[in-house]
């Protein structure tokens, strides 16, 4: 853990083209987190991935910039240095080592509010109110990052945009001693980052669904056309009708000749089995059970 030393908004920050602009900077004090730190390295502060712009190894302090997006999505802009605000600090993990948690990027999605907290033997439970738009990424026994700490979701309750939306998690005894969360009270805020794998899965699924729906429509068209060619009665489902299937027009994969061909009679469709029984192909189901 570390401590916020100062939080300042300046109008004289030098931009890439030499001009001056407005920006917010925070100075923090840490210890272990600065071992091996260098200018430009990433340091997580209460779950927010920040870039070290200045480092004072003797004073054990470092400076970071807080972009407008960071201030909008996190609670870092509300920290009051005079209150000796304590924060969680963590260096970026090294590739190739063990990952004793989940993929926490330090890209906070939004701020949650502590609704309740209680003790369950040696565990400390928290109930967090969270915006509805992110609740689809929060699942029981899934990952969640609270102020940068990788935790497991316990319960989830989502009533939609106009209702209550919250989730719970708990801290084991060891974790309680290593982070600032146990010192927070009901009404305090926390930085929340949902599991990024859920976002990637959703995006992949959204790209796949239209292709699957198009394939289902094409299959229904082909089945309807095949029934027409076999001379069977129209047994298309309402879903096929809803997709505006044109049964009298050629469709992909069938030539104009096939589409205009004379439909076979039911007698032509029926096929004799070796035992003399018959089967009929309709809706991909066989009606004679003795085939």
Coordinates of C-alpha atoms in Angstrom, one line a residue, residues 70-258:
X70 CA -9.2 8.6 -15.9
X71 CA -10.9 11.2 -13.8
X72 CA -14.3 10.4 -15.4
X73 CA -14.1 6.7 -14.9
X74 CA -12.4 6.4 -11.5
X75 CA -12.5 8.0 -8.0
X76 CA -8.9 9.2 -8.0
X77 CA -10.0 12.8 -8.5
X78 CA -11.8 12.7 -5.2
X79 CA -8.8 11.9 -3.1
X80 CA -7.8 14.4 -0.4
X81 CA -4.1 14.3 0.3
X82 CA -4.6 16.1 3.7
X83 CA -6.5 13.0 4.9
X84 CA -3.5 10.8 4.3
X85 CA -5.4 8.9 1.7
X86 CA -4.1 5.3 1.5
X87 CA -4.1 3.5 -1.8
X88 CA -3.3 0.0 -3.2
X89 CA -0.2 -0.1 -5.3
X90 CA 1.1 -2.8 -7.6
X91 CA 3.6 -3.0 -10.4
X92 CA 2.8 -4.7 -13.7
X93 CA 3.3 -8.5 -13.7
X94 CA 6.1 -10.0 -15.7
X95 CA 5.2 -12.2 -18.7
X96 CA 6.1 -15.8 -18.1
X97 CA 5.4 -15.8 -14.4
X98 CA 2.5 -17.4 -12.5
X99 CA -0.7 -15.5 -12.6
X100 CA -2.3 -15.9 -9.2
X101 CA -5.5 -14.1 -10.1
X102 CA -7.0 -13.0 -13.5
X103 CA -6.1 -10.6 -16.2
X104 CA -6.4 -7.2 -14.6
X105 CA -5.6 -4.5 -17.0
X106 CA -5.9 -1.5 -14.8
X107 CA -8.6 -0.1 -17.2
X108 CA -11.4 0.8 -14.8
X109 CA -14.9 0.5 -16.2
X110 CA -16.7 2.6 -13.6
X111 CA -17.1 3.4 -9.9
X112 CA -19.1 1.2 -7.5
X113 CA -20.5 2.2 -4.1
X114 CA -20.4 0.1 -1.0
X115 CA -24.0 -0.7 0.0
X116 CA -23.2 -3.0 2.9
X117 CA -20.5 -5.0 4.6
X118 CA -20.5 -7.8 7.2
X119 CA -18.3 -10.4 8.8
X120 CA -18.7 -14.1 8.1
X121 CA -16.4 -15.9 10.6
X122 CA -12.9 -14.8 9.4
X123 CA -14.2 -13.5 6.0
X124 CA -15.3 -9.9 5.3
X125 CA -18.2 -9.5 2.9
X126 CA -19.0 -6.4 0.7
X127 CA -22.1 -5.5 -1.3
X128 CA -21.4 -3.1 -4.2
X129 CA -23.9 -1.1 -6.2
X130 CA -22.8 -0.9 -9.8
X131 CA -24.3 0.6 -13.0
X132 CA -26.7 -1.6 -14.9
X133 CA -24.8 -1.3 -18.2
X134 CA -21.9 -3.3 -16.8
X135 CA -23.8 -5.9 -14.8
X136 CA -24.0 -8.4 -17.8
X137 CA -20.2 -8.9 -17.3
X138 CA -20.6 -9.7 -13.6
X139 CA -21.4 -13.4 -13.0
X140 CA -21.4 -15.6 -9.9
X141 CA -18.0 -17.1 -9.2
X142 CA -16.5 -14.9 -12.0
X143 CA -13.6 -12.5 -11.8
X144 CA -13.9 -8.9 -10.6
X145 CA -11.2 -6.3 -9.8
X146 CA -12.0 -4.0 -6.9
X147 CA -9.5 -1.2 -6.4
X148 CA -7.1 -3.4 -8.4
X149 CA -7.5 -6.5 -6.2
X150 CA -8.5 -9.7 -8.1
X151 CA -11.5 -11.1 -6.4
X152 CA -14.3 -13.7 -6.9
X153 CA -17.9 -12.6 -7.3
X154 CA -20.2 -14.3 -4.8
X155 CA -23.8 -13.2 -5.5
X156 CA -25.3 -11.1 -8.3
X157 CA -28.6 -9.2 -8.4
X158 CA -29.6 -7.2 -11.5
X159 CA -33.1 -5.6 -11.9
X160 CA -32.3 -3.6 -15.0
X161 CA -31.9 0.1 -15.6
X162 CA -34.7 1.2 -13.2
X163 CA -34.0 -1.3 -10.4
X164 CA -31.3 -2.3 -8.0
X165 CA -28.0 -3.7 -9.4
X166 CA -25.4 -5.1 -7.1
X167 CA -22.9 -7.9 -6.5
X168 CA -21.1 -9.2 -3.5
X169 CA -17.6 -10.6 -2.8
X170 CA -15.6 -11.5 0.3
X171 CA -12.0 -11.0 1.5
X172 CA -10.1 -13.8 3.2
X173 CA -8.1 -13.1 6.3
X174 CA -4.8 -12.7 4.4
X175 CA -6.1 -10.3 1.8
X176 CA -7.8 -8.1 4.5
X177 CA -4.3 -7.2 5.8
X178 CA -2.8 -6.3 2.5
X179 CA -5.3 -3.9 0.9
X180 CA -7.1 -0.7 1.9
X181 CA -10.7 -2.0 1.3
X182 CA -11.4 -3.1 4.9
X183 CA -10.9 0.5 6.0
X184 CA -13.7 1.7 3.7
X185 CA -17.2 2.4 5.0
X186 CA -20.7 2.1 3.6
X187 CA -21.2 4.9 1.1
X188 CA -17.5 4.9 0.0
X189 CA -16.6 4.3 -3.6
X190 CA -14.4 1.7 -5.2
X191 CA -12.9 1.4 -8.7
X192 CA -14.3 -1.6 -10.5
X193 CA -12.9 -3.4 -13.6
X194 CA -14.9 -6.3 -15.0
X195 CA -13.3 -9.4 -16.6
X196 CA -12.1 -8.3 -20.0
X197 CA -12.6 -11.9 -21.4
X198 CA -16.4 -11.3 -21.0
X199 CA -16.1 -8.2 -23.2
X200 CA -14.1 -10.1 -25.9
X201 CA -16.6 -13.0 -25.8
X202 CA -19.5 -10.7 -26.2
X203 CA -17.9 -8.9 -29.2
X204 CA -17.1 -12.3 -30.8
X205 CA -20.7 -13.5 -30.3
X206 CA -22.2 -10.3 -31.7
X207 CA -20.1 -10.8 -34.9
X208 CA -21.2 -14.5 -35.1
X209 CA -25.0 -14.1 -34.5
X210 CA -25.9 -12.4 -37.8
X211 CA -24.1 -15.1 -39.8
X212 CA -25.9 -17.8 -37.8
X213 CA -29.3 -16.2 -38.4
X214 CA -28.5 -15.9 -42.1
X215 CA -27.6 -19.6 -42.2
X216 CA -30.8 -20.6 -40.4
X217 CA -32.9 -18.5 -42.9
X218 CA -31.1 -20.2 -45.8
X219 CA -31.7 -23.6 -44.4
X220 CA -35.5 -22.9 -43.9
X221 CA -35.6 -21.7 -47.5
X222 CA -33.9 -24.8 -48.8
X223 CA -36.2 -27.1 -46.8
X224 CA -39.3 -25.2 -48.0
X225 CA -38.1 -25.5 -51.6
X226 CA -37.3 -29.2 -51.2
X227 CA -40.8 -29.9 -49.8
X228 CA -42.3 -28.1 -52.8
X229 CA -40.2 -30.2 -55.2
X230 CA -41.2 -33.4 -53.4
X231 CA -44.8 -32.4 -53.7
X232 CA -45.5 -32.4 -50.0
X233 CA -48.0 -30.0 -48.4
X234 CA -46.6 -26.7 -47.1
X235 CA -45.6 -27.2 -43.5
X236 CA -43.3 -24.3 -43.2
X237 CA -43.1 -22.7 -39.7
X238 CA -44.2 -19.2 -39.0
X239 CA -40.6 -18.3 -38.4
X240 CA -39.8 -19.1 -42.1
X241 CA -42.8 -16.9 -43.1
X242 CA -41.5 -14.1 -40.9
X243 CA -38.3 -14.2 -42.8
X244 CA -40.2 -13.5 -46.1
X245 CA -39.3 -16.8 -47.8
X246 CA -40.3 -16.7 -51.5
X247 CA -41.1 -20.3 -52.2
X248 CA -41.7 -19.7 -55.9
X249 CA -38.3 -18.1 -56.7
X250 CA -34.9 -19.8 -57.2
X251 CA -32.6 -19.6 -54.1
X252 CA -28.9 -20.0 -53.6
X253 CA -27.6 -23.4 -54.6
X254 CA -30.6 -24.3 -56.9
X255 CA -30.7 -23.4 -60.6
X256 CA -33.6 -21.9 -62.5
X257 CA -34.2 -25.3 -64.0
X258 CA -34.6 -26.9 -60.6

